[in-house]
């Protein structure tokens, strides 16, 4: 492509600065449509004729959030990897796909270096069986090659056996593949060096995501100054299994920055393209919010307790102090519920969008219904019969302390039958009564003689107060994936 054309493109983008005071989403919508239009004329080998027709349709209609969300989600030219020649600094990929790739991008810090501690935490907090299912990819994204060489030497000295086993790779995307990092747009009145830092970071992550596309089924992004909870992979697998059949783009296992963000690996090419397209617009964690929105996940899906904790004291930007901590982090989160895949049904009137499925979710959500009457129910129907070892149900909340289940019973059922209102068990056994809105029953599999097909909460007396079911937690006697 000619230099003249490049100048025309960047001048056109520069004129968009006047839009920055408007809301971010309309701005991004216009910019996406504009860049897609430009893509029609770029001979880069990614765009097929069918894609060009889709792009033309997108460019001739006024931008709307629904239209370009649909377009962005379906365009196949975003499913191809970016043509980057990586340097392999340590290790090589295995032929077999793993369950999870953990990606880290690291640069030289003015004060402190936590990368080796982070890698150590990942491996130390994983069992031997869990290690078989993960691969850690470290992108050394600093242009100081001497620093990179020294870091590689430290990594290979401390983690040689993990490199040999194919569990640890260290890569670098050469500087010549980076877009210009000079004369960038100063959105939000950030100083030039700050804009350069965060813009380069977006490209660092894009190249890392691009490399990791075909290594595993799922991808977890961490920062390079993180401590992990024990057996975090087992916890991740439980959450993924519990949301089987539901749509999600990004699940969060920490509320901080770009820590503990989980994706399907199939979405990595689009995310990599997205970060490159808007690398100078805003920080990566802000771009992630727009990305999941464009792929039609409106709400945050965040798991508690957090599985990853920020441990760095000095930021990678200028070495400034960064004392952020995730107060939802737990060092040992292995005793988390399995919550096998199931259908959720209730005849209690639901308030707004606090629907029944949110009580069964392993993330920070809850069910909220209008005052229940005697005989009302809330039932969980498993996709397949399951051996249950423990059940714990909590109702009410700190904010609305009276909205708990005042009188109720917990039941488990078998003999699934079809009714006009859906599937339901025809036979139930009562395990216990709620006390102060809560109940916990252990050794369920020893108290009953059948595999459970339904778990039911029954209201045993009407109440004037509304009802919040904060969490329904179930533990099985075997891993949910079996």
Short mmCIF file of C-alpha atoms in Angstrom, two decimals:
data_model
loop_
_atom_site.label_atom_id
_atom_site.label_comp_id
_atom_site.label_asym_id
_atom_site.label_seq_id
_atom_site.Cartn_x
_atom_site.Cartn_y
_atom_site.Cartn_z
CA UNK A 1 0.00 0.00 0.00
CA UNK A 2 1.36 3.42 -0.88
CA UNK A 3 2.75 5.87 1.67
CA UNK A 4 0.28 8.45 0.40
CA UNK A 5 -2.64 6.17 1.23
CA UNK A 6 -1.27 5.49 4.72
CA UNK A 7 -1.02 9.24 5.34
CA UNK A 8 -4.61 9.69 4.17
CA UNK A 9 -5.80 6.98 6.58
CA UNK A 10 -4.00 8.41 9.60
CA UNK A 11 -5.09 11.97 8.78
CA UNK A 12 -8.69 10.77 8.61
CA UNK A 13 -8.35 9.01 11.98
CA UNK A 14 -6.76 12.13 13.44
CA UNK A 15 -9.82 14.18 12.52
CA UNK A 16 -11.90 11.95 14.75
CA UNK A 17 -10.38 13.53 17.85
CA UNK A 18 -13.33 15.89 18.00
CA UNK A 19 -15.51 12.88 18.83
CA UNK A 20 -13.65 11.95 21.98
CA UNK A 21 -15.84 14.05 24.27
CA UNK A 22 -18.86 12.06 23.22
CA UNK A 23 -19.70 8.68 24.71
CA UNK A 24 -17.17 5.95 23.94
CA UNK A 25 -19.52 3.37 22.40
CA UNK A 26 -20.90 5.62 19.58
CA UNK A 27 -17.31 6.68 18.89
CA UNK A 28 -16.15 3.08 18.70
CA UNK A 29 -19.14 2.25 16.49
CA UNK A 30 -18.22 4.94 13.99
CA UNK A 31 -14.55 3.98 14.10
CA UNK A 32 -15.28 0.27 13.60
CA UNK A 33 -17.47 0.99 10.59
CA UNK A 34 -14.87 3.37 9.16
CA UNK A 35 -12.05 0.86 9.55
CA UNK A 36 -14.15 -1.95 8.10
CA UNK A 37 -14.80 0.26 5.07
CA UNK A 38 -11.07 0.88 4.68
CA UNK A 39 -10.48 -2.83 4.91
CA UNK A 40 -12.20 -3.24 1.54
CA UNK A 41 -9.21 -1.63 -0.12
CA UNK A 42 -6.44 -3.33 1.82
CA UNK A 43 -4.83 -6.23 -0.04
CA UNK A 44 -3.59 -8.07 3.05
CA UNK A 45 -4.67 -11.60 2.22
CA UNK A 46 -7.25 -11.82 5.06
CA UNK A 47 -10.40 -10.58 3.26
CA UNK A 48 -12.34 -12.93 1.03
CA UNK A 49 -14.90 -11.82 -1.53
CA UNK A 50 -17.80 -12.88 0.67
CA UNK A 51 -16.39 -10.84 3.54
CA UNK A 52 -16.04 -7.80 1.27
CA UNK A 53 -19.74 -7.95 0.46
CA UNK A 54 -20.54 -8.00 4.19
CA UNK A 55 -18.23 -5.06 4.75
CA UNK A 56 -19.88 -3.06 1.96
CA UNK A 57 -23.28 -3.67 3.56
CA UNK A 58 -21.94 -2.50 6.93
CA UNK A 59 -20.41 0.65 5.44
CA UNK A 60 -23.49 1.90 3.55
CA UNK A 61 -25.86 1.79 6.53
CA UNK A 62 -25.79 4.22 9.44
CA UNK A 63 -23.91 2.75 12.42
CA UNK A 64 -25.97 1.26 15.24
CA UNK A 65 -24.74 -0.83 18.16
CA UNK A 66 -26.80 -3.87 17.15
CA UNK A 67 -25.71 -3.73 13.51
CA UNK A 68 -22.00 -3.52 14.04
CA UNK A 69 -22.12 -5.96 16.96
CA UNK A 70 -23.64 -8.47 14.54
CA UNK A 71 -21.14 -7.58 11.81
CA UNK A 72 -18.14 -7.79 14.12
CA UNK A 73 -19.32 -11.10 15.53
CA UNK A 74 -19.77 -12.75 12.14
CA UNK A 75 -16.95 -11.40 9.97
CA UNK A 76 -14.68 -14.30 9.06
CA UNK A 77 -11.71 -12.05 8.26
CA UNK A 78 -11.35 -11.53 12.01
CA UNK A 79 -11.02 -15.28 12.58
CA UNK A 80 -7.63 -15.53 10.88
CA UNK A 81 -4.39 -15.09 12.77
CA UNK A 82 -2.17 -12.05 12.27
CA UNK A 83 0.96 -12.65 10.22
CA UNK A 84 3.73 -12.24 12.81
CA UNK A 85 7.03 -14.13 12.86
CA UNK A 86 7.73 -14.86 16.51
CA UNK A 87 11.07 -15.54 18.14
CA UNK A 88 11.06 -18.71 20.26
CA UNK A 89 13.20 -17.83 23.27
CA UNK A 90 12.48 -21.01 25.26
CA UNK A 91 10.38 -24.10 24.57
CA UNK A 92 8.25 -25.10 21.58
CA UNK A 93 4.49 -25.81 21.33
CA UNK A 94 3.26 -29.38 21.62
CA UNK A 95 1.06 -30.95 18.94
CA UNK A 96 -1.68 -31.84 21.43
CA UNK A 97 -4.16 -29.15 22.46
CA UNK A 98 -4.27 -28.50 26.21
CA UNK A 99 -7.32 -27.48 28.22
CA UNK A 100 -6.00 -24.05 29.21
CA UNK A 101 -3.36 -21.60 28.04
CA UNK A 102 -2.21 -18.98 30.54
CA UNK A 103 -0.79 -15.89 28.85
CA UNK A 104 1.61 -13.39 30.44
CA UNK A 105 3.10 -10.31 28.82
CA UNK A 106 6.09 -8.77 30.57
CA UNK A 107 8.35 -5.74 30.10
CA UNK A 108 11.33 -4.39 31.99
CA UNK A 109 10.31 -2.51 35.14
CA UNK A 110 12.10 0.44 36.67
CA UNK A 111 11.52 -1.02 40.14
CA UNK A 112 10.81 -4.62 41.09
CA UNK A 113 10.32 -7.69 38.91
CA UNK A 114 7.63 -10.24 39.72
CA UNK A 115 7.55 -12.41 36.58
CA UNK A 116 9.47 -15.36 38.05
CA UNK A 117 7.30 -15.32 41.19
CA UNK A 118 4.17 -15.35 39.02
CA UNK A 119 5.36 -18.33 36.95
CA UNK A 120 6.35 -20.14 40.15
CA UNK A 121 2.92 -19.51 41.69
CA UNK A 122 1.16 -20.94 38.61
CA UNK A 123 3.12 -24.18 38.79
CA UNK A 124 3.31 -24.49 42.59
CA UNK A 125 -0.44 -24.05 43.03
CA UNK A 126 -1.27 -26.74 40.47
CA UNK A 127 -1.39 -30.49 41.08
CA UNK A 128 0.49 -32.93 38.84
CA UNK A 129 -2.76 -33.82 37.06
CA UNK A 130 -3.60 -30.14 36.55
CA UNK A 131 -0.14 -29.43 35.11
CA UNK A 132 -0.87 -31.90 32.32
CA UNK A 133 -3.69 -29.66 31.11
CA UNK A 134 -2.05 -26.22 31.07
CA UNK A 135 0.56 -24.40 29.03
CA UNK A 136 2.03 -21.06 30.13
CA UNK A 137 3.11 -18.62 27.41
CA UNK A 138 5.31 -15.68 28.40
CA UNK A 139 5.63 -12.84 25.90
CA UNK A 140 8.76 -10.81 26.67
CA UNK A 141 7.53 -7.60 25.08
CA UNK A 142 10.48 -5.33 25.79
CA UNK A 143 12.67 -4.12 22.94
CA UNK A 144 15.77 -4.34 25.15
CA UNK A 145 17.20 -7.61 23.84
CA UNK A 146 19.86 -7.81 26.54
CA UNK A 147 17.18 -7.66 29.24
CA UNK A 148 15.17 -10.33 27.39
CA UNK A 149 18.19 -12.61 27.18
CA UNK A 150 18.89 -12.26 30.91
CA UNK A 151 15.26 -13.02 31.79
CA UNK A 152 15.24 -16.09 29.53
CA UNK A 153 18.36 -17.38 31.24
CA UNK A 154 16.68 -17.02 34.65
CA UNK A 155 13.50 -18.70 33.45
CA UNK A 156 15.32 -21.65 31.88
CA UNK A 157 17.46 -22.10 34.99
CA UNK A 158 14.48 -22.19 37.37
CA UNK A 159 11.84 -23.88 35.19
CA UNK A 160 13.83 -26.15 32.87
CA UNK A 161 11.69 -29.24 33.57
CA UNK A 162 8.50 -27.35 32.71
CA UNK A 163 10.02 -26.13 29.45
CA UNK A 164 11.11 -29.67 28.53
CA UNK A 165 7.61 -30.97 29.33
CA UNK A 166 6.05 -28.39 26.99
CA UNK A 167 4.29 -26.54 29.82
CA UNK A 168 6.22 -23.29 29.44
CA UNK A 169 7.02 -21.25 26.33
CA UNK A 170 8.80 -17.91 26.11
CA UNK A 171 8.30 -15.87 22.93
CA UNK A 172 8.89 -12.41 21.51
CA UNK A 173 7.22 -10.47 18.70
CA UNK A 174 10.00 -8.46 16.99
CA UNK A 175 9.82 -4.67 17.09
CA UNK A 176 9.45 -4.37 13.31
CA UNK A 177 5.94 -5.88 13.51
CA UNK A 178 4.68 -3.12 15.82
CA UNK A 179 2.69 -0.15 14.49
CA UNK A 180 3.97 3.36 15.08
CA UNK A 181 4.17 4.34 18.75
CA UNK A 182 4.96 8.00 18.03
CA UNK A 183 2.49 10.87 17.63
CA UNK A 184 -0.37 8.88 19.19
CA UNK A 185 -3.75 10.36 20.08
CA UNK A 186 -3.81 11.82 23.59
CA UNK A 187 -7.27 10.69 24.68
CA UNK A 188 -8.30 11.56 28.25
CA UNK A 189 -5.49 14.16 28.39
CA UNK A 190 -2.99 11.45 29.27
CA UNK A 191 0.67 12.47 28.95
CA UNK A 192 2.46 11.25 25.83
CA UNK A 193 4.55 8.63 27.63
CA UNK A 194 1.45 7.21 29.30
CA UNK A 195 -0.35 6.97 25.94
CA UNK A 196 2.69 5.27 24.42
CA UNK A 197 2.87 2.79 27.31
CA UNK A 198 -0.77 1.73 27.22
CA UNK A 199 -0.89 1.68 23.40
CA UNK A 200 2.14 -0.58 23.22
CA UNK A 201 0.60 -2.77 25.93
CA UNK A 202 -2.48 -3.29 23.73
CA UNK A 203 -0.23 -4.45 20.88
CA UNK A 204 1.78 -6.67 23.28
CA UNK A 205 -1.43 -8.42 24.32
CA UNK A 206 -2.70 -8.65 20.73
CA UNK A 207 0.46 -10.47 19.60
CA UNK A 208 0.30 -12.76 22.65
CA UNK A 209 -3.35 -13.66 22.00
CA UNK A 210 -2.56 -14.23 18.34
CA UNK A 211 0.20 -16.70 19.20
CA UNK A 212 -1.96 -18.64 21.68
CA UNK A 213 -4.93 -19.19 19.36
CA UNK A 214 -4.47 -22.91 18.68
CA UNK A 215 -2.72 -24.10 21.84
CA UNK A 216 -5.79 -24.98 23.95
CA UNK A 217 -9.57 -24.86 24.26
CA UNK A 218 -9.60 -21.96 26.74
CA UNK A 219 -7.33 -19.00 27.40
CA UNK A 220 -6.62 -17.16 30.66
CA UNK A 221 -4.90 -13.77 30.71
CA UNK A 222 -2.81 -12.87 33.75
CA UNK A 223 -0.53 -9.97 34.45
CA UNK A 224 3.10 -10.62 35.34
CA UNK A 225 2.74 -9.78 39.05
CA UNK A 226 0.07 -12.22 40.22
CA UNK A 227 -0.35 -14.87 42.91
CA UNK A 228 -2.67 -17.83 42.23
CA UNK A 229 -5.03 -19.70 44.53
CA UNK A 230 -4.45 -23.39 45.11
CA UNK A 231 -5.85 -25.70 42.40
CA UNK A 232 -7.21 -22.76 40.42
CA UNK A 233 -7.58 -24.96 37.31
CA UNK A 234 -10.00 -27.30 39.11
CA UNK A 235 -12.03 -24.26 40.16
CA UNK A 236 -12.04 -22.94 36.58
CA UNK A 237 -13.22 -26.27 35.21
CA UNK A 238 -16.07 -26.40 37.72
CA UNK A 239 -17.27 -22.94 36.67
CA UNK A 240 -16.97 -23.72 32.96
CA UNK A 241 -18.91 -26.97 33.40
CA UNK A 242 -21.64 -25.29 35.44
CA UNK A 243 -22.23 -22.81 32.60
CA UNK A 244 -22.38 -25.48 29.91
CA UNK A 245 -25.00 -24.56 27.34
CA UNK A 246 -25.05 -20.87 28.28
CA UNK A 247 -23.45 -18.13 26.17
CA UNK A 248 -20.44 -16.23 27.43
CA UNK A 249 -17.49 -14.37 25.93
CA UNK A 250 -15.44 -13.44 28.98
CA UNK A 251 -15.56 -14.73 32.55
CA UNK A 252 -13.65 -12.88 35.23
CA UNK A 253 -11.79 -14.53 38.09
CA UNK A 254 -10.43 -11.32 39.55
CA UNK A 255 -11.94 -7.85 39.67
CA UNK A 256 -8.62 -6.14 38.95
CA UNK A 257 -7.26 -4.95 35.59
CA UNK A 258 -6.39 -7.59 33.04
CA UNK A 259 -6.01 -10.33 35.65
CA UNK A 260 -7.91 -13.61 35.51
CA UNK A 261 -9.92 -12.98 32.34
CA UNK A 262 -11.04 -16.23 30.67
CA UNK A 263 -11.93 -16.66 26.98
CA UNK A 264 -12.74 -19.39 24.52
CA UNK A 265 -9.62 -19.80 22.38
CA UNK A 266 -11.78 -19.52 19.27
CA UNK A 267 -12.38 -15.83 20.14
CA UNK A 268 -8.68 -14.95 20.43
CA UNK A 269 -8.14 -13.96 16.76
CA UNK A 270 -11.01 -11.47 16.90
CA UNK A 271 -9.80 -10.08 20.21
CA UNK A 272 -6.27 -9.73 18.84
CA UNK A 273 -7.54 -7.85 15.77
CA UNK A 274 -9.73 -5.69 18.00
CA UNK A 275 -6.84 -4.64 20.25
CA UNK A 276 -4.73 -3.80 17.20
CA UNK A 277 -7.50 -1.77 15.57
CA UNK A 278 -7.95 0.43 18.63
CA UNK A 279 -4.53 0.16 20.24
CA UNK A 280 -4.18 3.93 20.76
CA UNK A 281 -7.74 4.66 21.89
CA UNK A 282 -7.84 3.48 25.51
CA UNK A 283 -6.34 1.00 28.02
CA UNK A 284 -6.75 -2.70 27.32
CA UNK A 285 -9.11 -3.40 30.24
CA UNK A 286 -11.51 -0.77 28.88
CA UNK A 287 -11.31 -2.24 25.39
CA UNK A 288 -12.21 -5.65 26.81
CA UNK A 289 -15.55 -4.30 28.04
CA UNK A 290 -16.40 -3.10 24.53
CA UNK A 291 -15.24 -6.39 23.00
CA UNK A 292 -17.55 -8.56 25.08
CA UNK A 293 -20.38 -6.08 24.44
CA UNK A 294 -19.86 -6.31 20.69
CA UNK A 295 -20.07 -10.08 21.00
CA UNK A 296 -23.42 -9.73 22.82
CA UNK A 297 -22.39 -10.39 26.43
CA UNK A 298 -23.91 -7.40 28.17
CA UNK A 299 -23.32 -8.30 31.80
CA UNK A 300 -20.14 -8.92 33.74
CA UNK A 301 -19.72 -12.60 34.67
CA UNK A 302 -17.40 -12.57 37.65
CA UNK A 303 -16.63 -15.54 39.85
CA UNK A 304 -16.19 -15.26 43.62
CA UNK A 305 -13.94 -15.95 45.41
CA UNK A 306 -11.27 -14.51 43.12
CA UNK A 307 -8.63 -17.02 42.06
CA UNK A 308 -5.84 -14.53 41.38
CA UNK A 309 -4.33 -11.73 43.46
CA UNK A 310 -2.25 -8.75 42.39
CA UNK A 311 1.04 -8.90 44.29
CA UNK A 312 3.20 -6.26 42.57
CA UNK A 313 4.06 -3.21 44.63
CA UNK A 314 5.54 -1.18 41.78
CA UNK A 315 3.78 -0.66 38.45
CA UNK A 316 5.44 -1.49 35.12
CA UNK A 317 4.64 2.13 34.16
CA UNK A 318 7.47 4.30 35.54
CA UNK A 319 7.75 2.14 38.64
CA UNK A 320 5.01 4.06 40.44
CA UNK A 321 3.43 2.49 43.52
CA UNK A 322 0.46 0.21 42.86
CA UNK A 323 -1.05 -1.22 46.04
CA UNK A 324 -4.27 -2.55 44.49
CA UNK A 325 -5.52 -5.77 46.09
CA UNK A 326 -8.54 -7.95 45.36
CA UNK A 327 -10.40 -8.36 48.66
CA UNK A 328 -12.38 -11.29 47.19
CA UNK A 329 -9.23 -13.38 46.72
CA UNK A 330 -8.88 -16.65 48.66
CA UNK A 331 -5.62 -18.58 48.75
CA UNK A 332 -7.42 -21.92 49.05
CA UNK A 333 -10.58 -22.04 46.94
CA UNK A 334 -10.63 -25.76 46.20
CA UNK A 335 -13.82 -26.26 48.24
CA UNK A 336 -15.99 -24.55 45.67
CA UNK A 337 -19.27 -26.01 44.42
CA UNK A 338 -19.60 -28.14 41.29
CA UNK A 339 -23.15 -27.05 40.37
CA UNK A 340 -23.72 -29.57 37.54
CA UNK A 341 -25.54 -28.35 34.40
CA UNK A 342 -29.27 -28.07 35.06
CA UNK A 343 -32.52 -26.34 34.23
CA UNK A 344 -33.89 -23.90 36.83
CA UNK A 345 -37.63 -23.34 37.37
CA UNK A 346 -39.74 -21.38 39.84
CA UNK A 347 -43.33 -20.17 40.19
CA UNK A 348 -42.27 -17.23 42.37
CA UNK A 349 -42.79 -13.89 40.60
CA UNK A 350 -39.39 -12.65 39.44
CA UNK A 351 -38.39 -9.01 39.97
CA UNK A 352 -36.93 -7.38 36.84
CA UNK A 353 -33.93 -9.37 35.53
CA UNK A 354 -33.03 -11.15 38.80
CA UNK A 355 -34.07 -14.44 37.24
CA UNK A 356 -33.87 -17.93 38.74
CA UNK A 357 -30.66 -19.00 37.01
CA UNK A 358 -28.69 -16.34 38.89
CA UNK A 359 -29.16 -18.14 42.21
CA UNK A 360 -27.50 -21.24 40.78
CA UNK A 361 -24.66 -19.35 39.13
CA UNK A 362 -21.16 -19.57 40.56
CA UNK A 363 -20.63 -15.87 39.89
CA UNK A 364 -21.68 -12.80 41.85
CA UNK A 365 -25.45 -12.84 41.07
CA UNK A 366 -28.69 -13.69 42.87
CA UNK A 367 -32.40 -14.41 42.39
CA UNK A 368 -34.90 -11.83 43.66
CA UNK A 369 -38.60 -12.56 43.75
CA UNK A 370 -41.78 -11.00 45.08
CA UNK A 371 -43.30 -12.30 48.37
CA UNK A 372 -43.72 -16.08 48.07
CA UNK A 373 -46.76 -18.04 49.26
CA UNK A 374 -47.14 -21.45 50.89
CA UNK A 375 -46.37 -24.17 48.36
CA UNK A 376 -44.31 -21.99 46.04
CA UNK A 377 -41.19 -23.72 44.79
CA UNK A 378 -37.76 -23.22 43.28
CA UNK A 379 -36.48 -26.36 41.57
CA UNK A 380 -33.21 -27.42 39.93
CA UNK A 381 -33.52 -30.24 37.36
CA UNK A 382 -30.18 -31.80 36.43
CA UNK A 383 -29.33 -32.64 32.83
CA UNK A 384 -28.41 -36.09 34.10
CA UNK A 385 -28.81 -37.83 37.46
CA UNK A 386 -25.99 -36.97 39.88
CA UNK A 387 -24.52 -38.17 43.15
CA UNK A 388 -24.67 -35.18 45.51
CA UNK A 389 -22.44 -35.05 48.59
CA UNK A 390 -23.28 -31.60 50.00
CA UNK A 391 -25.87 -28.86 49.51
CA UNK A 392 -25.60 -25.31 50.83
CA UNK A 393 -28.23 -22.61 50.20
CA UNK A 394 -28.08 -19.00 51.39
CA UNK A 395 -30.93 -16.49 51.13
CA UNK A 396 -31.18 -12.79 51.94
CA UNK A 397 -28.39 -10.22 51.65
CA UNK A 398 -26.54 -7.67 53.75
CA UNK A 399 -28.33 -4.85 51.92
CA UNK A 400 -31.84 -6.33 52.33
CA UNK A 401 -31.64 -8.42 55.46
CA UNK A 402 -35.39 -9.14 55.69
CA UNK A 403 -35.59 -10.64 52.19
CA UNK A 404 -34.68 -14.16 53.26
CA UNK A 405 -36.70 -17.38 53.23
CA UNK A 406 -38.51 -17.29 56.58
CA UNK A 407 -40.06 -20.76 56.31
CA UNK A 408 -38.90 -23.37 53.82
CA UNK A 409 -37.73 -26.94 53.27
CA UNK A 410 -35.03 -28.51 51.14
CA UNK A 411 -35.90 -31.62 49.12
CA UNK A 412 -34.15 -33.92 46.64
CA UNK A 413 -36.05 -35.90 44.02
CA UNK A 414 -35.93 -38.72 41.48
CA UNK A 415 -38.11 -40.25 38.73
CA UNK A 416 -38.12 -37.39 36.25
CA UNK A 417 -41.36 -36.93 34.28
CA UNK A 418 -42.59 -34.46 31.70
CA UNK A 419 -45.39 -32.04 32.63
CA UNK A 420 -47.07 -29.08 30.94
CA UNK A 421 -44.71 -26.81 32.88
CA UNK A 422 -41.62 -28.79 31.91
CA UNK A 423 -39.65 -31.63 33.50
CA UNK A 424 -40.20 -32.36 37.18
CA UNK A 425 -39.44 -35.14 39.64
CA UNK A 426 -42.38 -37.25 40.79
CA UNK A 427 -40.83 -38.35 44.09
CA UNK A 428 -39.09 -36.20 46.73
CA UNK A 429 -37.43 -36.69 50.11
CA UNK A 430 -37.05 -33.81 52.58
CA UNK A 431 -33.48 -33.23 53.80
CA UNK A 432 -34.16 -30.43 56.27
CA UNK A 433 -35.70 -27.06 57.15
CA UNK A 434 -34.21 -23.60 56.56
CA UNK A 435 -32.98 -21.76 59.67
CA UNK A 436 -32.57 -17.98 59.48
CA UNK A 437 -32.79 -18.28 55.71
CA UNK A 438 -29.94 -20.76 55.31
CA UNK A 439 -29.41 -24.51 55.13
CA UNK A 440 -26.46 -26.86 54.72
CA UNK A 441 -26.74 -30.63 54.44
CA UNK A 442 -23.65 -32.83 54.28
CA UNK A 443 -23.28 -36.51 53.30
CA UNK A 444 -26.38 -36.32 51.13
CA UNK A 445 -25.31 -39.42 49.21
CA UNK A 446 -25.29 -41.36 52.51
CA UNK A 447 -28.77 -40.15 53.50
CA UNK A 448 -30.55 -41.26 50.33
CA UNK A 449 -30.47 -44.41 48.18
CA UNK A 450 -30.77 -42.84 44.70
CA UNK A 451 -28.90 -40.53 42.34
CA UNK A 452 -30.45 -37.08 42.52
CA UNK A 453 -32.36 -35.71 39.54
CA UNK A 454 -33.95 -32.67 41.21
CA UNK A 455 -33.20 -30.33 44.11
CA UNK A 456 -36.22 -28.33 45.31
CA UNK A 457 -36.79 -25.45 47.73
CA UNK A 458 -40.38 -25.39 48.99
CA UNK A 459 -41.95 -22.40 50.77
CA UNK A 460 -43.77 -23.80 53.82
CA UNK A 461 -45.43 -20.55 54.97
CA UNK A 462 -46.35 -17.33 53.17
CA UNK A 463 -44.33 -14.20 53.93
CA UNK A 464 -44.81 -10.47 53.31
CA UNK A 465 -41.15 -9.87 52.56
CA UNK A 466 -39.57 -10.39 49.15
CA UNK A 467 -37.16 -13.28 48.64
CA UNK A 468 -33.50 -13.19 47.67
CA UNK A 469 -31.83 -16.54 47.00
CA UNK A 470 -28.20 -15.50 47.10
CA UNK A 471 -26.53 -18.80 46.28
CA UNK A 472 -27.29 -22.46 45.71
CA UNK A 473 -24.12 -24.54 46.03
CA UNK A 474 -23.93 -28.25 45.25
CA UNK A 475 -20.99 -30.61 45.57
CA UNK A 476 -20.86 -33.91 43.70
CA UNK A 477 -19.00 -37.06 44.71
CA UNK A 478 -16.97 -37.04 41.47
CA UNK A 479 -15.57 -34.29 39.21
CA UNK A 480 -18.42 -32.75 37.17
CA UNK A 481 -16.62 -33.50 33.90
CA UNK A 482 -16.90 -37.25 34.47
#
